[in-house]
Short mmCIF file of C-alpha atoms and ligand atoms in Angstrom, two decimals:
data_model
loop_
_atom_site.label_atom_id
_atom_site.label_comp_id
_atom_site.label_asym_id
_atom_site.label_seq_id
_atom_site.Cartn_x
_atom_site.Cartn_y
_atom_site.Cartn_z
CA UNK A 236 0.75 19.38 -2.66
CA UNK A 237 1.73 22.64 -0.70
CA UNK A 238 5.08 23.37 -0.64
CA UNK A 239 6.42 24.51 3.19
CA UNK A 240 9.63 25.80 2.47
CA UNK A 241 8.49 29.74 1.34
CA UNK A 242 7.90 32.18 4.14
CA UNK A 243 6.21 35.33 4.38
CA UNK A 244 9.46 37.22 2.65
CA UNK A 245 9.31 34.78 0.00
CA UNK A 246 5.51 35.77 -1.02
CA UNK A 247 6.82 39.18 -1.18
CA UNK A 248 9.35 38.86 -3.27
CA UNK A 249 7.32 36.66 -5.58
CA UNK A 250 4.75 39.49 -6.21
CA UNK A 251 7.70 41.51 -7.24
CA UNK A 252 9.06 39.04 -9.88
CA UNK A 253 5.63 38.76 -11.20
CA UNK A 254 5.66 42.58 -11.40
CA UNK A 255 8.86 42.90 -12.90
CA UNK A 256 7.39 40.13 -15.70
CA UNK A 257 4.36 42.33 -16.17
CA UNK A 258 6.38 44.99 -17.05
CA UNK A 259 9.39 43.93 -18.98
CA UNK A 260 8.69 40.24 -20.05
CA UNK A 261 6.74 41.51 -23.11
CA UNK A 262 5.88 38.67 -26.09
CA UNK A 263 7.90 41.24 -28.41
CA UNK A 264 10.52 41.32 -25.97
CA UNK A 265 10.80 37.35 -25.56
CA UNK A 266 10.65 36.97 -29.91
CA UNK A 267 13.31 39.63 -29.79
CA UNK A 268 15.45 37.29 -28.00
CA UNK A 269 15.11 34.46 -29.73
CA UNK A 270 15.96 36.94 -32.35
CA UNK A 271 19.10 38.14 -31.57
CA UNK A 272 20.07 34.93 -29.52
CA UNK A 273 20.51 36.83 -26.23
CA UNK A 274 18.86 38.88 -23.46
CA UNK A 275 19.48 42.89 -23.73
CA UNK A 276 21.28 43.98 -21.74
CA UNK A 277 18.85 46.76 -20.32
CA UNK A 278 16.82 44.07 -19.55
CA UNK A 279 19.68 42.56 -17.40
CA UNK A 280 20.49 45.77 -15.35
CA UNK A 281 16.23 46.13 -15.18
CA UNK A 282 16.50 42.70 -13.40
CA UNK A 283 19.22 43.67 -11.15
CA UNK A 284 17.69 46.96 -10.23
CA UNK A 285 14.52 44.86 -9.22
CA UNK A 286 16.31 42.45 -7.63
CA UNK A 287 15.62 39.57 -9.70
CA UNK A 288 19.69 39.00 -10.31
CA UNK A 289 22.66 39.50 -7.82
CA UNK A 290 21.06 37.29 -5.53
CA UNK A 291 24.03 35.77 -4.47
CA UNK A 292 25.98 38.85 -4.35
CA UNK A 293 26.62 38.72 -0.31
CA UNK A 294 25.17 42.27 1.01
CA UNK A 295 28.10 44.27 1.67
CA UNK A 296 29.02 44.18 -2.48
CA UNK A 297 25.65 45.87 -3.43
CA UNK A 298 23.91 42.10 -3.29
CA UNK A 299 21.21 40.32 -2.00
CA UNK A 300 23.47 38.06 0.41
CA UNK A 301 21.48 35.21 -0.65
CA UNK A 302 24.31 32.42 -1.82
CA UNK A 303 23.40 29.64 0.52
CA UNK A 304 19.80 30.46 0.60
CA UNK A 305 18.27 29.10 -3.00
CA UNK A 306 14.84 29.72 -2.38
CA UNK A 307 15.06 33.28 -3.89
CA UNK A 308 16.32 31.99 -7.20
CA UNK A 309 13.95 29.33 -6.94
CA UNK A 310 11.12 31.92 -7.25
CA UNK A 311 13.01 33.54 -9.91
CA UNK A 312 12.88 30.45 -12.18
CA UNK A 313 9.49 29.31 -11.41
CA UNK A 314 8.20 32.53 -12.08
CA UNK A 315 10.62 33.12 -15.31
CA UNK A 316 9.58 30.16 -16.79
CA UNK A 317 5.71 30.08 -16.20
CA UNK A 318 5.73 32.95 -18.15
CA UNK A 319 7.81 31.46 -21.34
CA UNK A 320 11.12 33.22 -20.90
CA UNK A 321 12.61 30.18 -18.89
CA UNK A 322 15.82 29.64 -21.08
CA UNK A 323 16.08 32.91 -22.38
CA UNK A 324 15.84 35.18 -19.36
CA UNK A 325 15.84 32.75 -16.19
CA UNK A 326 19.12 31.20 -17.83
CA UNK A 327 20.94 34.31 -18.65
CA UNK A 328 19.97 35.27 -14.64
CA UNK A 329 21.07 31.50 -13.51
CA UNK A 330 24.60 31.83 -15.22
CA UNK A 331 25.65 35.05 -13.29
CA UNK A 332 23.94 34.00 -10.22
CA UNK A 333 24.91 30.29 -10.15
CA UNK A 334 27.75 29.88 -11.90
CA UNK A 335 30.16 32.90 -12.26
CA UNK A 336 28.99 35.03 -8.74
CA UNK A 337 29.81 32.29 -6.65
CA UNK A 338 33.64 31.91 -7.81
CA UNK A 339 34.24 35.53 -7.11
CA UNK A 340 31.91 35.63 -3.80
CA UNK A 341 33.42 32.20 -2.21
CA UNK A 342 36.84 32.24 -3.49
CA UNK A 343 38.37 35.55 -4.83
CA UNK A 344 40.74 37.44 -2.93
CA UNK A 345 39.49 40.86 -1.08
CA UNK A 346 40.80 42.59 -4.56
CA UNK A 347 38.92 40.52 -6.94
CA UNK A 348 35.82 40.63 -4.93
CA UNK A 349 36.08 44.34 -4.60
CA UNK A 350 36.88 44.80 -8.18
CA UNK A 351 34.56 42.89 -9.76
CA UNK A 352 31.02 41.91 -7.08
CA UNK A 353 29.52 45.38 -7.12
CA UNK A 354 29.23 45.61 -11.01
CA UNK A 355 28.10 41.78 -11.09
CA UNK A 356 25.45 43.02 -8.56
CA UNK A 357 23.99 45.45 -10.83
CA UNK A 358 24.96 43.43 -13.69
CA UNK A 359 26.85 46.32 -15.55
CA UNK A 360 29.60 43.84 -15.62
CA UNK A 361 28.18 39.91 -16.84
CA UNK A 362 29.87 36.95 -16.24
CA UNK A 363 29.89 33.30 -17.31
CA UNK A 364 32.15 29.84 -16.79
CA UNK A 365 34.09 28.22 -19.23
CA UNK A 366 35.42 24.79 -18.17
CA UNK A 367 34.28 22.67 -21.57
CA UNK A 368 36.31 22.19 -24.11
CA UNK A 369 36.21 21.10 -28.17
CA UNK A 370 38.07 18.12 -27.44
CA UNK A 371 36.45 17.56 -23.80
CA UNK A 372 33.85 18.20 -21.10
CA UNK A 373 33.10 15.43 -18.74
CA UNK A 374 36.61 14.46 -18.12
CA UNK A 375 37.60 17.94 -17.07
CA UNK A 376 41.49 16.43 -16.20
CA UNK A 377 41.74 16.66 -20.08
CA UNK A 378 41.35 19.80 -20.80
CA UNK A 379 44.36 21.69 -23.03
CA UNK A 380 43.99 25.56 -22.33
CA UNK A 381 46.92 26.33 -20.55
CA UNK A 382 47.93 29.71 -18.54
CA UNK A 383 52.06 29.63 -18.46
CA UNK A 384 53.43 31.96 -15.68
CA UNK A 385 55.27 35.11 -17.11
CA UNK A 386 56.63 38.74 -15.53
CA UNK A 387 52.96 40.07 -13.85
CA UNK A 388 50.81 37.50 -14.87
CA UNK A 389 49.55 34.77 -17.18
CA UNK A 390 49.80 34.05 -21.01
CA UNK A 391 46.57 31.70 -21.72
CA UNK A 392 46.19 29.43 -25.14
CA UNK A 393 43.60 27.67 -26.25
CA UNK A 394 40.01 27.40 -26.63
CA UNK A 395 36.52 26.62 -24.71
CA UNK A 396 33.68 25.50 -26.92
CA UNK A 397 29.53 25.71 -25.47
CA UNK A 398 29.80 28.83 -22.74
CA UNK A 399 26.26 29.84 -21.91
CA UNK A 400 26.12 33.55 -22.11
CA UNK A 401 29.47 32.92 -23.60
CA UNK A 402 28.83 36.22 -26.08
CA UNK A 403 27.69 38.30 -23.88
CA UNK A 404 29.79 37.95 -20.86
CA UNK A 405 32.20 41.01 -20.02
CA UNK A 406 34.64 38.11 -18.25
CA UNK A 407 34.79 34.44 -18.33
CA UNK A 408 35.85 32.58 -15.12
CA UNK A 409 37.78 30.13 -16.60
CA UNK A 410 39.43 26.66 -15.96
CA UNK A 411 42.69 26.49 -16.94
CA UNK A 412 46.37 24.17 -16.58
CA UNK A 413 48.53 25.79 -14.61
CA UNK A 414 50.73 22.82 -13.70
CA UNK A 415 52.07 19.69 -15.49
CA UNK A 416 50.21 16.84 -16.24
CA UNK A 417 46.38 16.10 -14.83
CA UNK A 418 46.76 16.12 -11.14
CA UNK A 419 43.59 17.97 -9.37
CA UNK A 420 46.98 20.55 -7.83
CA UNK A 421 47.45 21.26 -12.06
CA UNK A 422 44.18 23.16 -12.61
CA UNK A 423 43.31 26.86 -11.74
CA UNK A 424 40.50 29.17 -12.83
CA UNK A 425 41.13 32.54 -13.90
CA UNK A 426 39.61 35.28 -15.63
CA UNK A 427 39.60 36.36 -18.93
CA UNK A 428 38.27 39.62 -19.71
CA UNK A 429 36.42 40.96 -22.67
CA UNK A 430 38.87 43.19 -24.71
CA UNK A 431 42.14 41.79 -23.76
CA UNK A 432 44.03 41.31 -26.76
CA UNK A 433 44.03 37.70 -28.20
CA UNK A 434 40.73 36.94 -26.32
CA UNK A 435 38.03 36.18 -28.79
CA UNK A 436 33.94 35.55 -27.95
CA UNK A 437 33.75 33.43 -31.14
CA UNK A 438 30.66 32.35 -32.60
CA UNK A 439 27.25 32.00 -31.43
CA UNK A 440 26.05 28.60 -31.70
CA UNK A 441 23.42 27.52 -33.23
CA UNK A 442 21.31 25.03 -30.75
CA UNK A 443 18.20 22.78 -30.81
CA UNK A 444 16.58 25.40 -28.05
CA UNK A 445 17.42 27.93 -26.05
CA UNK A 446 17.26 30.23 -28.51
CA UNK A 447 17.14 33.40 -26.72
CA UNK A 448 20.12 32.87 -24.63
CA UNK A 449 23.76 33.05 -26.15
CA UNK A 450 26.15 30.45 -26.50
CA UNK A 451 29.65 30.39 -27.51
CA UNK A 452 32.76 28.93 -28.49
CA UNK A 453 35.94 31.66 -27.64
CA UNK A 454 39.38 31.69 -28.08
CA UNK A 455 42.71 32.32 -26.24
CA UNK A 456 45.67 33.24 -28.27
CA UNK A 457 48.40 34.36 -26.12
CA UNK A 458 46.23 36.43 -23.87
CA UNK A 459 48.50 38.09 -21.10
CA UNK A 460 46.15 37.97 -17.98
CA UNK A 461 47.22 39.66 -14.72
CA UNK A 462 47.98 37.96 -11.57
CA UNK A 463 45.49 39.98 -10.06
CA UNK A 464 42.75 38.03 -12.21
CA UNK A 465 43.93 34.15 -10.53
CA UNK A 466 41.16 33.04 -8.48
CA UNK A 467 42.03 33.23 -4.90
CA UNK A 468 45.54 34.53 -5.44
CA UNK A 469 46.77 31.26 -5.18
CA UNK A 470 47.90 28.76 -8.11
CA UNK A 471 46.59 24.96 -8.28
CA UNK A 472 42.91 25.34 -6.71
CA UNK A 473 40.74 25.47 -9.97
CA UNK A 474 39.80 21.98 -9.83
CA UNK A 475 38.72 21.78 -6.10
CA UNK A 476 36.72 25.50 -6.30
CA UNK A 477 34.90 23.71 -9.41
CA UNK A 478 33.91 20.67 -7.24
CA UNK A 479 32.84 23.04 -4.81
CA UNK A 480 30.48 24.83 -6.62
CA UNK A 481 28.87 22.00 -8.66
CA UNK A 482 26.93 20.99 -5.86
CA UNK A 483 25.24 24.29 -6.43
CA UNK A 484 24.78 24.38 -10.22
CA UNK A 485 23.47 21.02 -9.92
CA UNK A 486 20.86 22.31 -7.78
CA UNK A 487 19.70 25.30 -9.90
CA UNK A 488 19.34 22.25 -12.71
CA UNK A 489 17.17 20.58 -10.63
CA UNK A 490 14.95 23.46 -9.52
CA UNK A 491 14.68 24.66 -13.47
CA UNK A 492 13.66 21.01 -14.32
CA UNK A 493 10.60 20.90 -11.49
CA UNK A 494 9.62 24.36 -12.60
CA UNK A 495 9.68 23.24 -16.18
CA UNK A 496 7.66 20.52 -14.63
CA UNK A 497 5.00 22.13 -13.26
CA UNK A 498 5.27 24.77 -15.92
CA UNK A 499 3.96 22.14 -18.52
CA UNK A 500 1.65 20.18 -16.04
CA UNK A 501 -0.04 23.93 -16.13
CA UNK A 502 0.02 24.06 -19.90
CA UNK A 503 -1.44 21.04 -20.59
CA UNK A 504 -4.06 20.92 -18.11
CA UNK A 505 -5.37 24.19 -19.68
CA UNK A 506 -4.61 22.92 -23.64
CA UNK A 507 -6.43 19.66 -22.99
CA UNK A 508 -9.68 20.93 -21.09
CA UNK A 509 -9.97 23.44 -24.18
CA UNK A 510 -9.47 20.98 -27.25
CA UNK A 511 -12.30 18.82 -27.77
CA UNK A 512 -12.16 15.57 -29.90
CA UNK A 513 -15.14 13.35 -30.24
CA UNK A 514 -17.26 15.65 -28.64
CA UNK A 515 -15.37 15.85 -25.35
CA UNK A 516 -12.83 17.60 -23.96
CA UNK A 517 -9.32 15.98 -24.41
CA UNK A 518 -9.09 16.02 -20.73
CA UNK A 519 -11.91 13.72 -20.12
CA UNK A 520 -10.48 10.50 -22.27
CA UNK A 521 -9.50 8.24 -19.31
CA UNK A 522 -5.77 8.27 -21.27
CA UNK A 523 -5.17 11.75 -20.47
CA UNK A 524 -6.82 11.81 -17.26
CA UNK A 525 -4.52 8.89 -15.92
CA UNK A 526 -1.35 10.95 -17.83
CA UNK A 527 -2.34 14.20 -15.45
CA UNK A 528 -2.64 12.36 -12.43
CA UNK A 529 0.66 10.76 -12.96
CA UNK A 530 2.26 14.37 -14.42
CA UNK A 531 1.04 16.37 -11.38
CA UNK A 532 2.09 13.41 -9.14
CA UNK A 533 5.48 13.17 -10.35
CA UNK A 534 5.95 17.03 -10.30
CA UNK A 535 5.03 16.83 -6.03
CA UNK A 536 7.47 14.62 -5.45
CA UNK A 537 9.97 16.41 -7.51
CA UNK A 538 9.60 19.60 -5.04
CA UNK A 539 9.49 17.61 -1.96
CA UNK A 540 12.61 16.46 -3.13
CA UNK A 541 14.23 19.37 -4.33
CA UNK A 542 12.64 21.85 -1.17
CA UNK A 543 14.89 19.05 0.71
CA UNK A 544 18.05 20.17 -1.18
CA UNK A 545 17.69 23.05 -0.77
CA UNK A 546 17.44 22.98 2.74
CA UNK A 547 20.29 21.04 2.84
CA UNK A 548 22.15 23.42 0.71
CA UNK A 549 21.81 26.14 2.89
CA UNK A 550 23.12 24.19 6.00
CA UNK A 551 26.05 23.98 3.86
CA UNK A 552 25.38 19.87 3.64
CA UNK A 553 23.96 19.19 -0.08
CA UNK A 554 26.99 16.93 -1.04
CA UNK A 555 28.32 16.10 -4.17
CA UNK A 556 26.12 12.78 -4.76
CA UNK A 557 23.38 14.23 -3.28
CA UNK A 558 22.82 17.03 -5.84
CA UNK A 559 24.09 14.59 -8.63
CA UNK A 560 20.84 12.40 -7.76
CA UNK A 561 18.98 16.00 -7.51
CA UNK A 562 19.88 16.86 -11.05
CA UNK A 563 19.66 13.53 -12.89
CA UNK A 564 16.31 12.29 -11.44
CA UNK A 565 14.61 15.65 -11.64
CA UNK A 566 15.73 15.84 -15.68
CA UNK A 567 15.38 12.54 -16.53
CA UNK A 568 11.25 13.22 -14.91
CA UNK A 569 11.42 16.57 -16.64
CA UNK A 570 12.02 14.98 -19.78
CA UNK A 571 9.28 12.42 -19.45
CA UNK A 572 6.99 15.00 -18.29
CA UNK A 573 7.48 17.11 -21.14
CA UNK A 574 7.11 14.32 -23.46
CA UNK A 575 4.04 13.62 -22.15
CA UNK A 576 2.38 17.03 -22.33
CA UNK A 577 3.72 16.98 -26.22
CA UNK A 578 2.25 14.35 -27.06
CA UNK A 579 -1.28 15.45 -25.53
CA UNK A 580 -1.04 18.70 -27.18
CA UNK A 581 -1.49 16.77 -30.66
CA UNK A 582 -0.22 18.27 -33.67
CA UNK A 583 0.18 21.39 -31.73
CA UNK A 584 2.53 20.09 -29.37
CA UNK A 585 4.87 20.11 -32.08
CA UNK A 586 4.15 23.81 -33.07
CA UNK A 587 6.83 26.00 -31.78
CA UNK A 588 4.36 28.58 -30.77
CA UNK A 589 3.45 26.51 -28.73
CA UNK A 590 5.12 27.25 -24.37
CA UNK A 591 5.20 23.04 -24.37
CA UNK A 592 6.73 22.72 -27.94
CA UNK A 593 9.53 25.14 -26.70
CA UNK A 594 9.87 23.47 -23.39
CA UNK A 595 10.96 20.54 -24.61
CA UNK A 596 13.04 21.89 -27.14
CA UNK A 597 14.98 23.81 -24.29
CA UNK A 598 15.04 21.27 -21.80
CA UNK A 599 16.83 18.55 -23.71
CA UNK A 600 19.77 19.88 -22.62
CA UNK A 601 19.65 19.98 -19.38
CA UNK A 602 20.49 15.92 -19.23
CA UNK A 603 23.38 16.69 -20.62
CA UNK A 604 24.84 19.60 -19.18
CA UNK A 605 26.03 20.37 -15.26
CA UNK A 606 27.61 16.87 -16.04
CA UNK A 607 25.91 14.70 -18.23
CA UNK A 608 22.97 12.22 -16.54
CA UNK A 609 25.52 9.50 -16.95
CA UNK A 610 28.23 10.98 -15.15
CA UNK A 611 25.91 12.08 -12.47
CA UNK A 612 24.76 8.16 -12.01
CA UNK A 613 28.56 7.28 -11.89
CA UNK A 614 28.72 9.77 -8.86
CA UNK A 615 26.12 8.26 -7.26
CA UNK A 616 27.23 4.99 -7.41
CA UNK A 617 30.31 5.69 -6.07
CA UNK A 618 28.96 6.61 -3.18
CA UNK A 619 26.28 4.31 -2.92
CA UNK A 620 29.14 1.27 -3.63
CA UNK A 621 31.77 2.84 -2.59
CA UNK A 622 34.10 1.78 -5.42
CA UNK A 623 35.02 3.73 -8.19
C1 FAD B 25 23.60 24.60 -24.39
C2 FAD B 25 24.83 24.20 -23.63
C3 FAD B 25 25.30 25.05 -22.64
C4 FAD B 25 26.48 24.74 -21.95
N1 FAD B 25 26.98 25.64 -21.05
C5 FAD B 25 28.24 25.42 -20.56
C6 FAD B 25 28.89 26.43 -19.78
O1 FAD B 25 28.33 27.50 -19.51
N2 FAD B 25 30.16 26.19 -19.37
C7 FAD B 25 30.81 25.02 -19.64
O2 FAD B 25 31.95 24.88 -19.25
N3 FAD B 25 30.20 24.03 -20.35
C8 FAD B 25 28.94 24.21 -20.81
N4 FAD B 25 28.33 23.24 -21.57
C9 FAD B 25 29.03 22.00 -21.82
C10 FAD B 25 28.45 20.79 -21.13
O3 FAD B 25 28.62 20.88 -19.74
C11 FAD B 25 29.10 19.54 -21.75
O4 FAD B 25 28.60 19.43 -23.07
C12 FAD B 25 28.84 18.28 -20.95
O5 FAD B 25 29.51 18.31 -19.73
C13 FAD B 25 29.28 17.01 -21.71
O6 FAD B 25 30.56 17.13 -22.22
P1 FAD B 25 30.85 16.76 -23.76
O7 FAD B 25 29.90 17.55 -24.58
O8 FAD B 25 32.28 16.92 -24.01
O9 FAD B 25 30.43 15.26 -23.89
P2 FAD B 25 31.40 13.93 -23.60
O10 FAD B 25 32.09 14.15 -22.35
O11 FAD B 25 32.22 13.79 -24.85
O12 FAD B 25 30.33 12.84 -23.51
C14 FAD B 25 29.75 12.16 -24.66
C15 FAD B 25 28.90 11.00 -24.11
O13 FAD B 25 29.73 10.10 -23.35
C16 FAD B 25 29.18 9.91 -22.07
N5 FAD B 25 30.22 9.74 -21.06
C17 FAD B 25 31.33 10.50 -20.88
N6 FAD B 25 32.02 10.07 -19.81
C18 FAD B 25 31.33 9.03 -19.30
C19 FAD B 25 31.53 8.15 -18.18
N7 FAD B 25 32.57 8.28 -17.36
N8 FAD B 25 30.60 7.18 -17.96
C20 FAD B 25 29.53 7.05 -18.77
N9 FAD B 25 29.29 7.84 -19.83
C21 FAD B 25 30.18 8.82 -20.09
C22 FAD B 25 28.41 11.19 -21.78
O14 FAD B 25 27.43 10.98 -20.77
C23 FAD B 25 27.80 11.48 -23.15
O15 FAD B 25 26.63 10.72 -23.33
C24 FAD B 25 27.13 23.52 -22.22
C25 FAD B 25 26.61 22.64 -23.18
C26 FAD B 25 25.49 22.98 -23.90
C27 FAD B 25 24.99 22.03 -24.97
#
C-alpha cells in the first residue's frame, strides 16, 4: 500500500541516504562493527556531514531543525536497516537523535544548548541517556544515583547499567535524585561528561544482538558535576522532561519495528522465490503464500498506523498512551513477523549470515526496552479505564 506521508523533499533526501550507504555502509565496514561492538566514529561525523544525523538539531545550532518532524529519521531507519546496518548504525544515529538531542534542544538553558548542540550536530561530541539502573528500570521512582548539592555544583554516586552507546558517548544525560524520597519534584537529569574524574564507561555488554552498537554499564563515584551541566538550570524537573520525551522514543521504536518489518517481508520474499523444495519454489507452497500475504498485510497496516503518529507527533499531539500503543503493537507484530520469515528461511534462517537471522536477533529487544511491552499495556489501560 502507498504510503502518503513523504513529499517531494523527502524523495530527495532518500536518494542521499541511499548514497551515503553506497559509499560508507561497506559489508567490511558493517563486520567491523560487530567487531569492535560500536560504530567508528568517522563514520558518525560522515553521517552528520551528509546529513543523515543531527536531524533534530533545530537550524540555528548547525542542525537540521527537524525535532517535531519524524519523517526524516524515518527514512534514515528504513533505509539503514534495508541495507543490514539497522542496529548497528541506524541505532547509534537514533540514540543521539532521539534520545540525548532532544533533552538539550527542548530543555537546556541558552548555555547548555550553546555549549553542547553544535558539536552534537556534527557529532564531534556523542551523546546517550542513562535512566536504568542495576537494581531498576521500569519503576524509574526507584532509582539510587543521587547528585547532592555542593559549592558550584553536584557530587553524583552511583551507577546506570544497559546505556546504548553507553561506551562511546562523550556525555551521558542522566537521571538522577536530587531531592528526598520518590516524589516526581525529587528527580533531575544532568550530565555527566566523559573524563570527569570518578566517571567510569564500564564494560561493554555482551548482548543477544545488536552487536555492532555499544552498550554499557558506567559508574559514578563522587563525580563533582557543575551547575552549569543541570538540565534546564532548574532542580526537580528530570522526571517530567523524561515523560516528555518518551512519547518520542516510543515513536522511533515503532518506526524501527515497521522498517524491520518490511525489511524482512523483502528478505523473505526474495529467499523463498529462490529456494526450491520438491521441485518448486518455496514461495509457491500455499503455506508460505498465505504467510506473505498475511506478512505484507500486517506490515501496511503497521505504516498506516505509524504515518498517523507521526503526524500527530509533529502537531505536538502524539500523547503518552498513544505512542505506548505505537510501540507495543508495532513490536509485538515485528516480532511475529520476524518469526515468521525465520522460520521460512529453513535452516538458514537460523544462520547468522543470514539479514533475517540477525533481525530477529536484534529486534528482541525492542519489546523490552523504551518501557517494556507490559508497561506500555499498563499505560494504555489507564487511559482506556481510566483507573490506575
Ligand atoms: C540493549 C538494551 C539497550 C538499552 N538502552 C537503554 C538506554 O539507552 N538507556 C536506559 O536508560 N535504559 C536502556 N535500557 C534499559 C531498558 O529500558 C530496561 O531494561 C527496561 O526498561 C526494563 O527494565 P528492567 O530491565 O529493569 O526490567 P524490570 O523493570 O525489572 O522488569 C522485569 C519484568 O517485569 C515486568 N514488569 C515490571 N513492572 C511491571 C508492571 N508494572 N506491570 C507488569 N509487568 C511489569 C517487565 O515488563 C519485565 O517483563 C536498555 C536495555 C537493553 C537490553
Amino acid at each position: 500500500m502507498e504510503r502518503d506521508i513523504y513529499e517531494e523533499i523527502h524523495d530527495d533526501f532518500r536518494e542521499l541516504v541511499k548514497e551515503f550507504i553506497k559509499r560508507y555502509v561497506t559489508q567490511e565496514k558493517m563486520e567491523q562493527w560487530e567487531a569492535d561492538g560500536e560504530v567508528d566514529r568517522a563514520t558518525m561525523l560522515a553521517a552528520a556531514e551528509q546529513g543523515l544525523v543531527g536531524l533534530s538539531v533545530p537550524e540555528e545550532f548547525g542542525g537540521a531543525g527537524m525535532l517535531e518532524d519524524y519523517r526524516f529519521r524515518s527514512i534514515v531507519n528504513e533505509e539503514l536497516i534495508k541495507s543490514g546496518t539497522g542496529a548497528s548504525l541506524a541505532g547509534a544515529a537514533g540514540i543521539q537523535d532521539d534520545l540525548a538531542v532532544p533533552y538539550l534542544a527542548r530543555f537546556g538553558t541558552d548555555a547548555q544548548k550553546q555549549k553542547w548542540l553544535p558539536k552534537m550536530a556534527t557529532c564531534e561530541v556523542l551523546g546517550a541517556l542513562a535512566m536504568t539502573e542495576p537494581g531498576t528500570g521500569s519503576d524509574l521512582r526507584g532509582v539510587t544515583t543521587t547528585a547532592k548539592k555542593t559549592d558550584g555544583g553536584y557530587i553524583v554516586n552511583g551507577a546506570k547499567t544497559f546505556i546504548s552507546s553507553g561506551k562511546t558517548a562523550d556525555m551521558v544525560v542522566t537521571f538522577v535524585k536530587t531531592g528526598e524520597g520518590n516524589r516526581p519534584d525529587a528527580f533531575s537529569l544532568i550530565i555527566i561528561e566523559s573524563g570527569m574524574e570518578g566517571f567510569d564507561h564500564g564494560r561493554k555488554l555482551n548482548k543477544m544482538g545488536a552487536h555492532g552498537h555499544d552498550t554499557a554499564e558506567l559508574s559514578f563515584v563522587d563525580v563533582f558535576v557543575p551547575d552549569e551541566n543541570l538540565i534546564g538550570g532548574v532542580e526537580g524537573h528530570g522526571f517530567v522532561q523524561l515523560m516528555e520525551n518518551l512519547p518520542l522514543e516510543r515513536l522511533s521504536i515503532g518506526v524501527v519495528a515497521a522498517a524491520i518489518s518490511e525489511a524482512a517481508l523483502g528478505w523473505t520474499l526474495e529467499y523463498t522465490k529462490s529456494r526450491e523444495a520438491f521441485g518448486k519454489p518455496v514461495a509457491d507452497f500455499q503455506n508460505s503464500r498465505f504467510r506473505l500475504a498475511e506478512m505484507a498485510t500486517t506490515v501496511d497496516v503497521m505504516w498506516a498506523f505509524i504515518d498517523r503518529a507521526m503526524r500527530l507527533f509533529q502537531k505536538g499531539e502524539l500523547s503518552a498512551d498513544e505512542a505506548a500503543k505505537v510501540k507495543f503493537w508495532c513490536t509485538e507484530r515485528e516480532w511475529e513477523i520476524l518469526d515468521q520469515g525465520v522460520q521460512l528461511h529453513g535452516g538458514y534462517g537460523y544462520i547468522t549470515e543470514y539479514p533475517i537471522t540477525r533481525a530477529f536477533l536484534d529486534a528482541r529487544v525492542h519489546r523490552i526496552y523504551g518501557g517494556t511491552n507490559e508497561v506500555m499495556r499498563e499505560i494504555v489501560a489507564r487511559a482506556v479505564t481510566g483507573r490506575k
